[in-house]
Amino acid sequence: MSDSPLPLTIRMHADDNVAIVANDGGLAAGSVLADGLQLRDRVPQGHKVALVDIAAGAPVRRYGITIGSALQPIVAGSWVHERLLEMPAARGLEGLPMATVNPAALPPLEGHTFEGYRNADGSVGTRNILALTQTVQCVAGVTAFAVQRIKAELLPRYPSVDDVVALEHGYGCGVAIDAPGAEVPIRTLRNISLNPNFGGELMVVSLGCEKLQPERLLPLGSIALVDQRGASQARPEVLDVIRLQDDAHVGFMAMVEAIVRQAEPHLQRLNARRRVTVPASELVVGVQCGGSDAFSGVTANPAVGFCTDLLVRAGASVMFSETTEVRDGIAQLTSRASTPEVALAMVREMAWYDAYLQRGGADRSANTTPGNKAGGLSNIVEKAMGSIVKSGTAPITGVLSPGEKLKAKGLTYAATPASDFICGTLQLAAGMNLHVFTTGRGTPYGLAAVPVIKVATRSELARRWHDLMDINAGRIADGTASIEDVGWELFRFMLDVASGRKKTWAEHWKLHNALVLFNPAPVT
Ligand code: CA
């Protein structure tokens, strides 16, 4: 336990020949573990200690799987750091078990609700935000200026509107817009504009000469803009676009005025909306981790996994992502798919990503960061085993390609890079209305469009970052809470945050990371 001088190690599986040190600050050489094993080296917190002698070339096992082979003999009680391990090759994508587990559907969880904003397309927002879509980076400065004015002059008159957000990004021009892969950033931007937290109020700022023209970004015919508010408030059939290069705008202030003026009817409509009680099944939750450590797979991610099961049982939508961080668990995932078609779709996404990395002269081993390693994660295999547990135990019923919009409830593998900002951006496009983010090293990550609930893997981090971390899953390693306790705490907190009764720390401080589009296509 962290407050106790007793040496504490955590072994994840009976077959493991290593355990991780749980004590804050690690353990000194000479420390004696409960079973009498004496440490030969100082072992930092979260790092692995050999429980038995491991011969050169023998497998090192954590989570019951081989995370590497020993590059030299490792004596029991030694610190097993990443320099002693050779990472196994990635499992091929052939001969995988396809939908073999056939997990029983989890028992329904009923009676849980939250207060949300029901949208015309049937989706539900957890916040009531006016978003200004941009076709191109060129307009970002002008839009930001106008948004400041809107916030200062208009927003106080519309108290039911939570915020005004400019959807700034680096795309739109200077890109090979018809190249394979360009559809990813374009559909990502389109679908973010349609995120449930923006209430269906589409407003676009365009430069005029850019490659990504407003009609290409948001072809009206392809967007389900069903207006159910009656004829008196019927929306015009044309997209609301402000083009900065239009002759009508004489000078900078005219552009700003045009944006501010056109924002007002959107604010009026958003302001008229009220929260209504909706079932928990309307939650669309993206789970992610960043700044992971060896505790991620012991505390925070298992608690999130438990909560994922609660959400699926309640009929909600949960997305897990981060392809390189689940790639080494592909056999677990394909076997948990609800149908062979879902398993095949997963294999298709993984194969696409393998090829994408290969094209860039990299592979999955490029994933782990210096911080991951300092936190005890030796390589991507070990990291992946801890990451994948965020997905819980439910059958995987859907697969999304990057930037696609979620179509069904239940547990979906939404393929994205593991990069925190890119993953968050793609989950926003999928229609996420609540984000759960676990961290061990610590990151102040937040998004403007949806609340981000941050879960600390260690009590030491939760104490040090007491005004950034929302949930402390470190209590699981301390022995003061169970995985189930923290999972339920997270579930209840999610309903409070979704209802606007509580704010996350990232919301409180307005910590907004940039939208970062995934663009696998060339730029020109
Ligand atoms: Ca991540």
Short mmCIF file of C-alpha atoms and ligand atoms in Angstrom, two decimals:
data_model
loop_
_atom_site.label_atom_id
_atom_site.label_comp_id
_atom_site.label_asym_id
_atom_site.label_seq_id
_atom_site.Cartn_x
_atom_site.Cartn_y
_atom_site.Cartn_z
CA MET A 1 0.00 0.00 0.00
CA SER A 2 1.26 3.41 -0.90
CA ASP A 3 1.12 4.76 2.63
CA SER A 4 2.68 1.67 4.12
CA PRO A 5 6.37 0.78 4.21
CA LEU A 6 5.47 -2.85 3.43
CA PRO A 7 6.82 -3.83 0.03
CA LEU A 8 3.87 -4.42 -2.31
CA THR A 9 3.98 -6.02 -5.73
CA ILE A 10 1.17 -6.80 -8.17
CA ARG A 11 1.17 -9.94 -10.28
CA MET A 12 -1.55 -9.97 -12.92
CA HIS A 13 -1.74 -13.68 -13.76
CA ALA A 14 -0.73 -16.97 -12.15
CA ASP A 15 1.56 -17.73 -15.14
CA ASP A 16 3.50 -14.46 -14.79
CA ASN A 17 7.18 -14.63 -13.90
CA VAL A 18 7.33 -10.88 -13.16
CA ALA A 19 5.32 -8.58 -10.90
CA ILE A 20 5.26 -4.79 -10.72
CA VAL A 21 6.27 -2.77 -7.66
CA ALA A 22 3.30 -0.80 -6.32
CA ASN A 23 4.96 1.31 -3.62
CA ASP A 24 5.26 5.07 -4.18
CA GLY A 25 8.91 5.81 -4.94
CA GLY A 26 9.65 2.16 -5.71
CA LEU A 27 11.56 -0.30 -3.54
CA ALA A 28 15.19 -0.28 -2.49
CA ALA A 29 17.62 -3.13 -3.18
CA GLY A 30 17.47 -5.56 -0.27
CA SER A 31 13.72 -5.08 0.27
CA VAL A 32 12.08 -8.39 1.11
CA LEU A 33 8.76 -9.19 -0.56
CA ALA A 34 5.92 -10.98 1.25
CA ASP A 35 6.99 -14.36 -0.14
CA GLY A 36 10.57 -13.87 1.07
CA LEU A 37 12.11 -12.85 -2.27
CA GLN A 38 14.82 -10.23 -1.75
CA LEU A 39 15.30 -7.49 -4.36
CA ARG A 40 18.77 -7.43 -5.92
CA ASP A 41 18.25 -3.99 -7.49
CA ARG A 42 16.33 -0.85 -6.66
CA VAL A 43 13.06 -1.18 -8.62
CA PRO A 44 11.11 2.02 -9.45
CA GLN A 45 7.35 2.18 -8.92
CA GLY A 46 5.47 0.43 -11.68
CA HIS A 47 8.53 -1.45 -12.86
CA LYS A 48 8.89 -5.21 -13.03
CA VAL A 49 10.78 -7.52 -10.70
CA ALA A 50 11.73 -11.08 -11.71
CA LEU A 51 9.92 -13.53 -9.41
CA VAL A 52 12.06 -16.49 -10.51
CA ASP A 53 15.33 -16.98 -12.38
CA ILE A 54 14.69 -16.39 -16.10
CA ALA A 55 17.12 -17.97 -18.58
CA ALA A 56 18.46 -16.09 -21.59
CA GLY A 57 15.93 -16.42 -24.42
CA ALA A 58 13.13 -17.48 -22.06
CA PRO A 59 9.78 -15.72 -22.16
CA VAL A 60 8.99 -12.90 -19.75
CA ARG A 61 5.29 -13.09 -18.94
CA ARG A 62 2.86 -10.43 -17.68
CA TYR A 63 -0.95 -10.58 -18.01
CA GLY A 64 -0.37 -14.29 -18.72
CA ILE A 65 1.18 -13.53 -22.10
CA THR A 66 4.74 -13.22 -23.36
CA ILE A 67 5.72 -9.55 -23.42
CA GLY A 68 9.29 -10.33 -24.52
CA SER A 69 12.16 -12.76 -24.21
CA ALA A 70 15.14 -12.27 -21.90
CA LEU A 71 18.22 -10.96 -23.71
CA GLN A 72 20.42 -12.33 -20.89
CA PRO A 73 19.93 -14.48 -17.79
CA ILE A 74 17.80 -12.59 -15.23
CA VAL A 75 18.18 -13.62 -11.60
CA ALA A 76 15.13 -13.67 -9.32
CA GLY A 77 14.76 -10.34 -7.51
CA SER A 78 16.29 -8.33 -10.37
CA TRP A 79 14.75 -5.24 -12.00
CA VAL A 80 13.40 -6.33 -15.41
CA HIS A 81 13.72 -3.14 -17.46
CA GLU A 82 13.13 -2.77 -21.18
CA ARG A 83 16.81 -3.16 -22.07
CA LEU A 84 16.64 -6.78 -20.89
CA LEU A 85 13.74 -7.66 -23.18
CA GLU A 86 13.42 -8.46 -26.84
CA MET A 87 9.95 -7.62 -28.12
CA PRO A 88 8.07 -10.45 -29.87
CA ALA A 89 7.06 -9.98 -33.50
CA ALA A 90 3.51 -8.81 -34.14
CA ARG A 91 1.08 -11.64 -34.65
CA GLY A 92 0.13 -12.05 -38.30
CA LEU A 93 -3.40 -11.24 -39.38
CA GLU A 94 -4.01 -14.70 -40.86
CA GLY A 95 -5.66 -17.60 -39.10
CA LEU A 96 -7.19 -15.48 -36.35
CA PRO A 97 -10.05 -16.82 -34.23
CA MET A 98 -13.11 -15.12 -35.72
CA ALA A 99 -16.10 -14.56 -33.41
CA THR A 100 -15.23 -17.75 -31.51
CA VAL A 101 -15.85 -16.63 -27.93
CA ASN A 102 -19.50 -15.82 -28.49
CA PRO A 103 -19.76 -14.06 -25.12
CA ALA A 104 -23.23 -14.12 -23.65
CA ALA A 105 -25.01 -10.78 -23.86
CA LEU A 106 -24.57 -8.97 -20.55
CA PRO A 107 -27.69 -8.59 -18.38
CA PRO A 108 -29.50 -5.30 -19.06
CA LEU A 109 -28.91 -2.43 -16.66
CA GLU A 110 -32.04 -0.35 -16.39
CA GLY A 111 -33.26 2.78 -14.65
CA HIS A 112 -30.27 5.06 -15.22
CA THR A 113 -30.89 8.41 -16.89
CA PHE A 114 -29.27 11.76 -17.49
CA GLU A 115 -30.42 15.22 -18.51
CA GLY A 116 -29.43 15.92 -22.09
CA TYR A 117 -30.28 18.01 -25.16
CA ARG A 118 -32.34 15.98 -27.62
CA ASN A 119 -31.42 16.83 -31.22
CA ALA A 120 -33.58 16.78 -34.32
CA ASP A 121 -31.63 13.80 -35.71
CA GLY A 122 -32.34 11.78 -32.57
CA SER A 123 -28.88 12.15 -31.02
CA VAL A 124 -28.43 13.69 -27.56
CA GLY A 125 -26.00 16.40 -26.54
CA THR A 126 -24.38 16.66 -23.13
CA ARG A 127 -23.51 20.31 -23.77
CA ASN A 128 -25.20 23.07 -25.79
CA ILE A 129 -22.45 24.63 -27.89
CA LEU A 130 -22.37 26.80 -31.01
CA ALA A 131 -19.63 25.51 -33.29
CA LEU A 132 -18.22 27.50 -36.20
CA THR A 133 -17.06 25.04 -38.83
CA GLN A 134 -14.08 26.15 -40.93
CA THR A 135 -13.23 24.82 -44.36
CA VAL A 136 -9.59 25.84 -44.20
CA GLN A 137 -6.89 26.97 -41.78
CA CYS A 138 -6.64 30.36 -43.58
CA VAL A 139 -9.77 31.64 -41.82
CA ALA A 140 -8.71 30.59 -38.31
CA GLY A 141 -7.44 33.99 -37.16
CA VAL A 142 -10.50 35.90 -38.35
CA THR A 143 -12.85 33.30 -36.88
CA ALA A 144 -11.04 33.36 -33.53
CA PHE A 145 -11.35 37.15 -33.46
CA ALA A 146 -15.07 36.93 -34.24
CA VAL A 147 -15.60 34.22 -31.60
CA GLN A 148 -14.07 36.52 -28.98
CA ARG A 149 -16.59 39.18 -29.96
CA ILE A 150 -19.48 36.68 -29.93
CA LYS A 151 -18.48 35.50 -26.46
CA ALA A 152 -18.11 39.03 -25.11
CA GLU A 153 -21.13 40.68 -26.76
CA LEU A 154 -23.70 37.98 -27.53
CA LEU A 155 -23.18 34.99 -25.27
CA PRO A 156 -24.23 36.78 -22.02
CA ARG A 157 -27.67 37.25 -23.60
CA TYR A 158 -28.03 33.52 -24.27
CA PRO A 159 -27.38 31.89 -20.89
CA SER A 160 -28.49 28.40 -21.94
CA VAL A 161 -25.67 28.22 -24.48
CA ASP A 162 -22.56 26.74 -22.84
CA ASP A 163 -19.90 27.98 -25.22
CA VAL A 164 -18.95 29.11 -28.71
CA VAL A 165 -16.22 27.05 -30.32
CA ALA A 166 -14.28 27.59 -33.53
CA LEU A 167 -13.45 24.25 -35.15
CA GLU A 168 -9.89 25.17 -36.10
CA HIS A 169 -7.75 22.68 -38.01
CA GLY A 170 -4.81 22.56 -40.39
CA TYR A 171 -6.62 21.12 -43.40
CA GLY A 172 -8.45 22.55 -46.39
CA CYS A 173 -5.83 23.71 -48.85
CA GLY A 174 -2.34 22.67 -49.93
CA VAL A 175 -3.55 19.08 -49.86
CA ALA A 176 -3.99 16.35 -52.46
CA ILE A 177 -7.72 16.44 -51.96
CA ASP A 178 -8.59 13.61 -54.34
CA ALA A 179 -5.78 11.27 -53.25
CA PRO A 180 -6.61 7.99 -51.51
CA GLY A 181 -6.92 8.74 -47.82
CA ALA A 182 -8.09 12.35 -48.24
CA GLU A 183 -11.63 11.22 -47.51
CA VAL A 184 -10.51 10.63 -43.91
CA PRO A 185 -9.85 14.26 -42.88
CA ILE A 186 -12.82 15.50 -44.94
CA ARG A 187 -15.38 13.16 -43.41
CA THR A 188 -13.81 13.77 -39.98
CA LEU A 189 -14.46 17.51 -40.29
CA ARG A 190 -17.94 16.92 -41.67
CA ASN A 191 -18.91 14.57 -38.90
CA ILE A 192 -17.42 16.77 -36.16
CA SER A 193 -19.68 19.59 -37.39
CA LEU A 194 -22.57 17.23 -36.79
CA ASN A 195 -21.47 16.24 -33.26
CA PRO A 196 -24.48 15.97 -30.92
CA ASN A 197 -23.13 18.73 -28.66
CA PHE A 198 -23.56 21.30 -31.48
CA GLY A 199 -27.33 20.93 -31.72
CA GLY A 200 -27.47 20.65 -35.52
CA GLU A 201 -26.70 24.37 -35.95
CA LEU A 202 -24.35 24.38 -38.91
CA MET A 203 -22.43 27.57 -39.61
CA VAL A 204 -19.40 27.59 -41.89
CA VAL A 205 -16.58 30.11 -42.33
CA SER A 206 -14.84 29.73 -45.69
CA LEU A 207 -12.09 31.70 -47.39
CA GLY A 208 -13.37 31.25 -50.95
CA CYS A 209 -10.48 29.91 -53.01
CA GLU A 210 -9.67 26.80 -50.92
CA LYS A 211 -9.70 23.25 -52.23
CA LEU A 212 -12.16 22.08 -49.62
CA GLN A 213 -15.21 24.08 -50.70
CA PRO A 214 -18.12 24.29 -48.23
CA GLU A 215 -20.40 22.28 -50.52
CA ARG A 216 -17.82 19.49 -50.64
CA LEU A 217 -17.35 19.52 -46.89
CA LEU A 218 -21.07 19.57 -46.13
CA PRO A 219 -23.11 18.45 -49.14
CA LEU A 220 -26.60 19.23 -47.89
CA GLY A 221 -28.19 16.25 -49.57
CA SER A 222 -26.00 13.85 -47.62
CA ILE A 223 -26.67 15.36 -44.22
CA ALA A 224 -29.65 14.34 -42.18
CA LEU A 225 -30.67 17.84 -41.16
CA VAL A 226 -34.21 16.88 -40.29
CA ASP A 227 -35.91 19.95 -38.91
CA GLN A 228 -38.58 18.91 -36.44
CA ARG A 229 -39.21 22.34 -35.00
CA GLY A 230 -42.14 23.23 -37.22
CA ALA A 231 -42.59 25.50 -40.22
CA SER A 232 -42.28 28.76 -38.31
CA GLN A 233 -38.69 27.96 -37.42
CA ALA A 234 -37.81 26.00 -40.51
CA ARG A 235 -34.19 26.24 -41.41
CA PRO A 236 -33.25 27.51 -44.88
CA GLU A 237 -32.36 24.81 -47.34
CA VAL A 238 -28.96 26.31 -48.00
CA LEU A 239 -25.84 26.05 -45.92
CA ASP A 240 -25.04 29.07 -43.75
CA VAL A 241 -21.65 30.10 -45.13
CA ILE A 242 -19.60 33.27 -44.63
CA ARG A 243 -17.00 33.57 -47.42
CA LEU A 244 -14.29 36.03 -46.46
CA GLN A 245 -13.34 36.73 -50.08
CA ASP A 246 -16.89 37.81 -51.02
CA ASP A 247 -17.00 41.34 -52.47
CA ALA A 248 -19.48 42.35 -49.79
CA HIS A 249 -16.79 42.27 -47.12
CA VAL A 250 -14.85 45.51 -47.32
CA GLY A 251 -12.09 45.26 -44.79
CA PHE A 252 -11.44 42.98 -41.83
CA MET A 253 -14.16 44.39 -39.58
CA ALA A 254 -16.81 43.68 -42.20
CA MET A 255 -15.82 39.99 -42.12
CA VAL A 256 -15.96 39.93 -38.34
CA GLU A 257 -19.33 41.71 -38.33
CA ALA A 258 -20.73 39.20 -40.81
CA ILE A 259 -19.67 36.24 -38.65
CA VAL A 260 -21.02 37.83 -35.46
CA ARG A 261 -24.31 38.78 -37.14
CA GLN A 262 -24.86 35.34 -38.60
CA ALA A 263 -24.10 33.64 -35.29
CA GLU A 264 -27.05 35.27 -33.58
CA PRO A 265 -29.96 33.26 -35.00
CA HIS A 266 -28.03 30.07 -34.20
CA LEU A 267 -27.54 31.27 -30.63
CA GLN A 268 -31.24 32.10 -30.36
CA ARG A 269 -32.26 28.60 -31.38
CA LEU A 270 -29.69 26.92 -29.15
CA ASN A 271 -30.73 29.10 -26.22
CA ALA A 272 -34.35 27.97 -26.55
CA ARG A 273 -33.36 24.34 -25.94
CA ARG A 274 -33.80 22.71 -22.54
CA ARG A 275 -32.35 19.57 -21.04
CA VAL A 276 -34.74 16.64 -20.89
CA THR A 277 -34.46 13.33 -19.06
CA VAL A 278 -33.10 10.67 -21.38
CA PRO A 279 -31.99 7.08 -20.76
CA ALA A 280 -28.31 6.35 -20.17
CA SER A 281 -28.43 4.55 -23.52
CA GLU A 282 -28.02 7.97 -25.18
CA LEU A 283 -24.46 8.24 -23.94
CA VAL A 284 -21.84 7.93 -26.66
CA VAL A 285 -18.59 7.42 -24.81
CA GLY A 286 -15.09 7.40 -26.29
CA VAL A 287 -12.48 5.76 -24.05
CA GLN A 288 -8.83 6.55 -24.44
CA CYS A 289 -5.57 6.49 -22.51
CA GLY A 290 -2.52 8.73 -22.69
CA GLY A 291 0.65 9.12 -20.72
CA SER A 292 0.24 5.47 -19.67
CA ASP A 293 2.27 3.62 -17.08
CA ALA A 294 2.41 0.08 -15.73
CA PHE A 295 -0.55 0.84 -13.47
CA SER A 296 -2.80 1.75 -16.41
CA GLY A 297 -3.56 -1.91 -16.99
CA VAL A 298 -3.92 -2.65 -13.26
CA THR A 299 -6.15 0.14 -11.96
CA ALA A 300 -7.64 2.78 -14.29
CA ASN A 301 -8.15 0.73 -17.44
CA PRO A 302 -9.79 -2.25 -15.68
CA ALA A 303 -12.11 0.22 -13.87
CA VAL A 304 -12.94 1.83 -17.23
CA GLY A 305 -13.49 -1.67 -18.65
CA PHE A 306 -15.94 -2.43 -15.84
CA CYS A 307 -17.71 0.87 -16.59
CA THR A 308 -17.72 0.02 -20.32
CA ASP A 309 -19.65 -3.13 -19.45
CA LEU A 310 -22.11 -1.08 -17.36
CA LEU A 311 -22.63 1.30 -20.29
CA VAL A 312 -23.15 -1.53 -22.77
CA ARG A 313 -25.59 -3.15 -20.34
CA ALA A 314 -27.45 0.18 -20.16
CA GLY A 315 -27.74 0.19 -23.96
CA ALA A 316 -25.22 2.99 -24.51
CA SER A 317 -22.53 3.32 -27.17
CA VAL A 318 -18.88 2.87 -26.22
CA MET A 319 -15.93 3.25 -28.54
CA PHE A 320 -12.43 2.00 -27.90
CA SER A 321 -9.70 2.95 -30.34
CA GLU A 322 -5.90 3.45 -30.55
CA THR A 323 -5.00 0.82 -33.14
CA THR A 324 -1.31 0.36 -32.29
CA GLU A 325 -2.29 -0.12 -28.66
CA VAL A 326 -4.67 -2.98 -29.37
CA ARG A 327 -2.79 -4.50 -32.34
CA ASP A 328 -0.97 -7.00 -30.12
CA GLY A 329 -4.31 -8.15 -28.72
CA ILE A 330 -5.91 -8.70 -32.12
CA ALA A 331 -6.69 -12.37 -31.40
CA GLN A 332 -8.56 -11.39 -28.21
CA LEU A 333 -10.56 -8.84 -30.19
CA THR A 334 -11.44 -10.92 -33.24
CA SER A 335 -12.50 -13.79 -30.99
CA ARG A 336 -14.77 -11.40 -29.04
CA ALA A 337 -16.43 -10.05 -32.19
CA SER A 338 -20.17 -10.70 -32.32
CA THR A 339 -20.00 -12.00 -35.90
CA PRO A 340 -17.29 -13.08 -38.38
CA GLU A 341 -18.11 -9.92 -40.39
CA VAL A 342 -17.22 -7.70 -37.41
CA ALA A 343 -14.00 -9.69 -36.87
CA LEU A 344 -13.12 -9.29 -40.56
CA ALA A 345 -13.71 -5.56 -40.39
CA MET A 346 -11.28 -5.38 -37.46
CA VAL A 347 -8.66 -7.31 -39.41
CA ARG A 348 -9.20 -4.94 -42.35
CA GLU A 349 -8.55 -1.90 -40.15
CA MET A 350 -5.45 -3.45 -38.55
CA ALA A 351 -4.06 -4.47 -41.95
CA TRP A 352 -4.64 -0.95 -43.28
CA TYR A 353 -2.77 0.47 -40.28
CA ASP A 354 0.11 -2.02 -40.58
CA ALA A 355 0.52 -0.91 -44.21
CA TYR A 356 0.25 2.77 -43.26
CA LEU A 357 3.04 2.40 -40.70
CA GLN A 358 5.14 0.37 -43.10
CA ARG A 359 4.79 3.05 -45.77
CA GLY A 360 6.28 5.47 -43.26
CA GLY A 361 9.16 3.13 -42.48
CA ALA A 362 7.82 2.42 -38.97
CA ASP A 363 6.00 -0.26 -37.06
CA ARG A 364 4.04 -0.56 -33.84
CA SER A 365 7.24 -0.39 -31.77
CA ALA A 366 7.32 3.36 -32.54
CA ASN A 367 4.42 3.78 -30.09
CA THR A 368 5.94 3.63 -26.62
CA THR A 369 7.21 6.96 -25.29
CA PRO A 370 10.06 7.79 -22.90
CA GLY A 371 7.36 8.42 -20.28
CA ASN A 372 5.76 5.01 -20.83
CA LYS A 373 9.16 3.39 -20.29
CA ALA A 374 9.91 5.49 -17.22
CA GLY A 375 6.50 4.35 -15.94
CA GLY A 376 7.51 0.71 -16.26
CA LEU A 377 6.06 -0.22 -19.67
CA SER A 378 8.82 -2.04 -21.53
CA ASN A 379 7.24 -2.17 -24.97
CA ILE A 380 4.02 -1.96 -26.96
CA VAL A 381 3.07 -5.57 -26.20
CA GLU A 382 2.97 -4.85 -22.47
CA LYS A 383 1.26 -1.48 -23.09
CA ALA A 384 -1.35 -3.07 -25.35
CA MET A 385 -2.32 -5.70 -22.79
CA GLY A 386 -3.04 -2.90 -20.32
CA SER A 387 -4.77 -0.69 -22.90
CA ILE A 388 -7.17 -3.27 -24.29
CA VAL A 389 -8.92 -3.86 -20.94
CA LYS A 390 -10.68 -0.50 -21.36
CA SER A 391 -12.96 -2.38 -23.75
CA GLY A 392 -14.40 -4.52 -20.95
CA THR A 393 -15.87 -7.94 -21.69
CA ALA A 394 -18.91 -7.30 -23.89
CA PRO A 395 -19.15 -8.65 -27.44
CA ILE A 396 -17.69 -6.24 -29.99
CA THR A 397 -20.59 -5.41 -32.28
CA GLY A 398 -19.25 -2.65 -34.53
CA VAL A 399 -16.16 -1.37 -36.34
CA LEU A 400 -15.59 2.17 -37.64
CA SER A 401 -12.95 3.43 -40.05
CA PRO A 402 -11.24 6.69 -39.05
CA GLY A 403 -13.61 9.67 -39.26
CA GLU A 404 -16.79 7.65 -39.76
CA LYS A 405 -19.93 8.34 -37.78
CA LEU A 406 -21.15 5.75 -35.31
CA LYS A 407 -24.19 3.90 -36.59
CA ALA A 408 -25.12 1.52 -33.79
CA LYS A 409 -25.14 1.24 -30.03
CA GLY A 410 -23.06 -1.27 -28.10
CA LEU A 411 -19.29 -1.75 -28.09
CA THR A 412 -17.49 -0.50 -31.20
CA TYR A 413 -13.86 -0.63 -32.20
CA ALA A 414 -13.36 2.82 -33.76
CA ALA A 415 -10.01 2.57 -35.57
CA THR A 416 -7.81 5.59 -34.82
CA PRO A 417 -4.16 6.34 -34.22
CA ALA A 418 -3.21 6.27 -30.54
CA SER A 419 -2.13 9.95 -30.57
CA ASP A 420 -4.33 11.54 -27.91
CA PHE A 421 -5.45 14.52 -30.00
CA ILE A 422 -6.03 12.55 -33.19
CA CYS A 423 -7.92 9.81 -31.36
CA GLY A 424 -10.05 12.39 -29.54
CA THR A 425 -10.73 14.24 -32.80
CA LEU A 426 -11.82 11.04 -34.57
CA GLN A 427 -14.01 9.97 -31.64
CA LEU A 428 -15.66 13.43 -31.79
CA ALA A 429 -16.38 12.78 -35.46
CA ALA A 430 -17.91 9.43 -34.55
CA GLY A 431 -20.44 11.31 -32.42
CA MET A 432 -18.93 11.04 -28.94
CA ASN A 433 -20.78 13.10 -26.32
CA LEU A 434 -18.56 12.11 -23.36
CA HIS A 435 -14.86 11.24 -23.23
CA VAL A 436 -13.05 9.12 -20.65
CA PHE A 437 -9.28 9.40 -20.51
CA THR A 438 -6.94 7.41 -18.25
CA THR A 439 -3.42 8.52 -17.44
CA GLY A 440 -0.56 7.35 -15.25
CA ARG A 441 2.20 9.78 -16.06
CA GLY A 442 -0.35 12.64 -16.11
CA THR A 443 -1.69 14.82 -18.90
CA PRO A 444 -3.91 17.92 -18.62
CA TYR A 445 -5.74 16.90 -21.84
CA GLY A 446 -9.15 18.42 -22.55
CA LEU A 447 -11.47 19.12 -25.49
CA ALA A 448 -13.68 22.12 -26.18
CA ALA A 449 -16.53 20.11 -27.66
CA VAL A 450 -17.15 17.42 -25.03
CA PRO A 451 -16.37 16.94 -21.34
CA VAL A 452 -13.24 14.86 -20.77
CA ILE A 453 -13.25 12.79 -17.56
CA LYS A 454 -9.71 12.02 -16.50
CA VAL A 455 -8.91 8.94 -14.45
CA ALA A 456 -5.57 8.69 -12.63
CA THR A 457 -3.90 5.28 -12.43
CA ARG A 458 -2.00 6.09 -9.21
CA SER A 459 -2.92 7.85 -5.96
CA GLU A 460 0.36 9.77 -6.01
CA LEU A 461 -0.65 11.38 -9.34
CA ALA A 462 -4.21 11.99 -8.12
CA ARG A 463 -2.84 13.81 -5.05
CA ARG A 464 -0.25 15.85 -6.94
CA TRP A 465 -2.70 16.76 -9.73
CA HIS A 466 -5.68 17.11 -7.39
CA ASP A 467 -7.25 19.82 -9.58
CA LEU A 468 -6.77 18.03 -12.90
CA MET A 469 -7.75 14.40 -12.21
CA ASP A 470 -11.46 13.64 -11.81
CA ILE A 471 -11.31 10.03 -10.57
CA ASN A 472 -8.56 8.29 -8.61
CA ALA A 473 -8.27 4.66 -9.68
CA GLY A 474 -4.98 4.41 -7.75
CA ARG A 475 -7.09 3.38 -4.75
CA ILE A 476 -7.32 -0.04 -6.42
CA ALA A 477 -3.55 -0.54 -6.05
CA ASP A 478 -3.68 0.97 -2.54
CA GLY A 479 -6.25 -1.65 -1.58
CA THR A 480 -8.84 0.93 -0.51
CA ALA A 481 -11.27 0.42 -3.42
CA SER A 482 -12.11 -2.38 -5.81
CA ILE A 483 -12.22 -2.25 -9.60
CA GLU A 484 -16.01 -2.47 -9.30
CA ASP A 485 -16.12 0.44 -6.81
CA VAL A 486 -14.17 2.74 -9.13
CA GLY A 487 -16.10 1.52 -12.18
CA TRP A 488 -19.43 2.41 -10.54
CA GLU A 489 -18.04 5.74 -9.30
CA LEU A 490 -17.02 6.56 -12.87
CA PHE A 491 -20.44 5.50 -14.22
CA ARG A 492 -22.29 7.76 -11.76
CA PHE A 493 -19.89 10.63 -12.36
CA MET A 494 -20.49 10.25 -16.10
CA LEU A 495 -24.24 10.67 -15.61
CA ASP A 496 -23.64 13.79 -13.47
CA VAL A 497 -21.22 15.29 -15.98
CA ALA A 498 -23.44 14.42 -18.95
CA SER A 499 -26.33 16.18 -17.17
CA GLY A 500 -24.29 19.32 -16.58
CA ARG A 501 -24.69 18.86 -12.79
CA LYS A 502 -20.93 18.48 -12.49
CA LYS A 503 -18.02 19.75 -14.52
CA THR A 504 -14.76 17.97 -15.20
CA TRP A 505 -11.55 19.69 -14.13
CA ALA A 506 -10.60 20.22 -17.78
CA GLU A 507 -13.92 22.04 -18.27
CA HIS A 508 -13.46 24.04 -15.09
CA TRP A 509 -10.09 25.35 -16.27
CA LYS A 510 -11.16 25.47 -19.97
CA LEU A 511 -8.29 23.24 -21.06
CA HIS A 512 -8.88 22.73 -24.76
CA ASN A 513 -6.45 20.80 -26.89
CA ALA A 514 -6.42 21.36 -30.64
CA LEU A 515 -8.40 19.29 -33.09
CA VAL A 516 -5.82 17.31 -35.01
CA LEU A 517 -7.05 15.72 -38.21
CA PHE A 518 -5.71 12.36 -39.33
CA ASN A 519 -4.60 12.86 -42.91
CA PRO A 520 -3.01 9.75 -44.42
CA ALA A 521 -2.99 11.46 -47.87
CA PRO A 522 -0.18 13.62 -49.31
CA VAL A 523 0.02 17.38 -49.06
CA THR A 524 1.11 19.43 -52.05
CA CA B 1 -3.99 7.87 -26.66
#
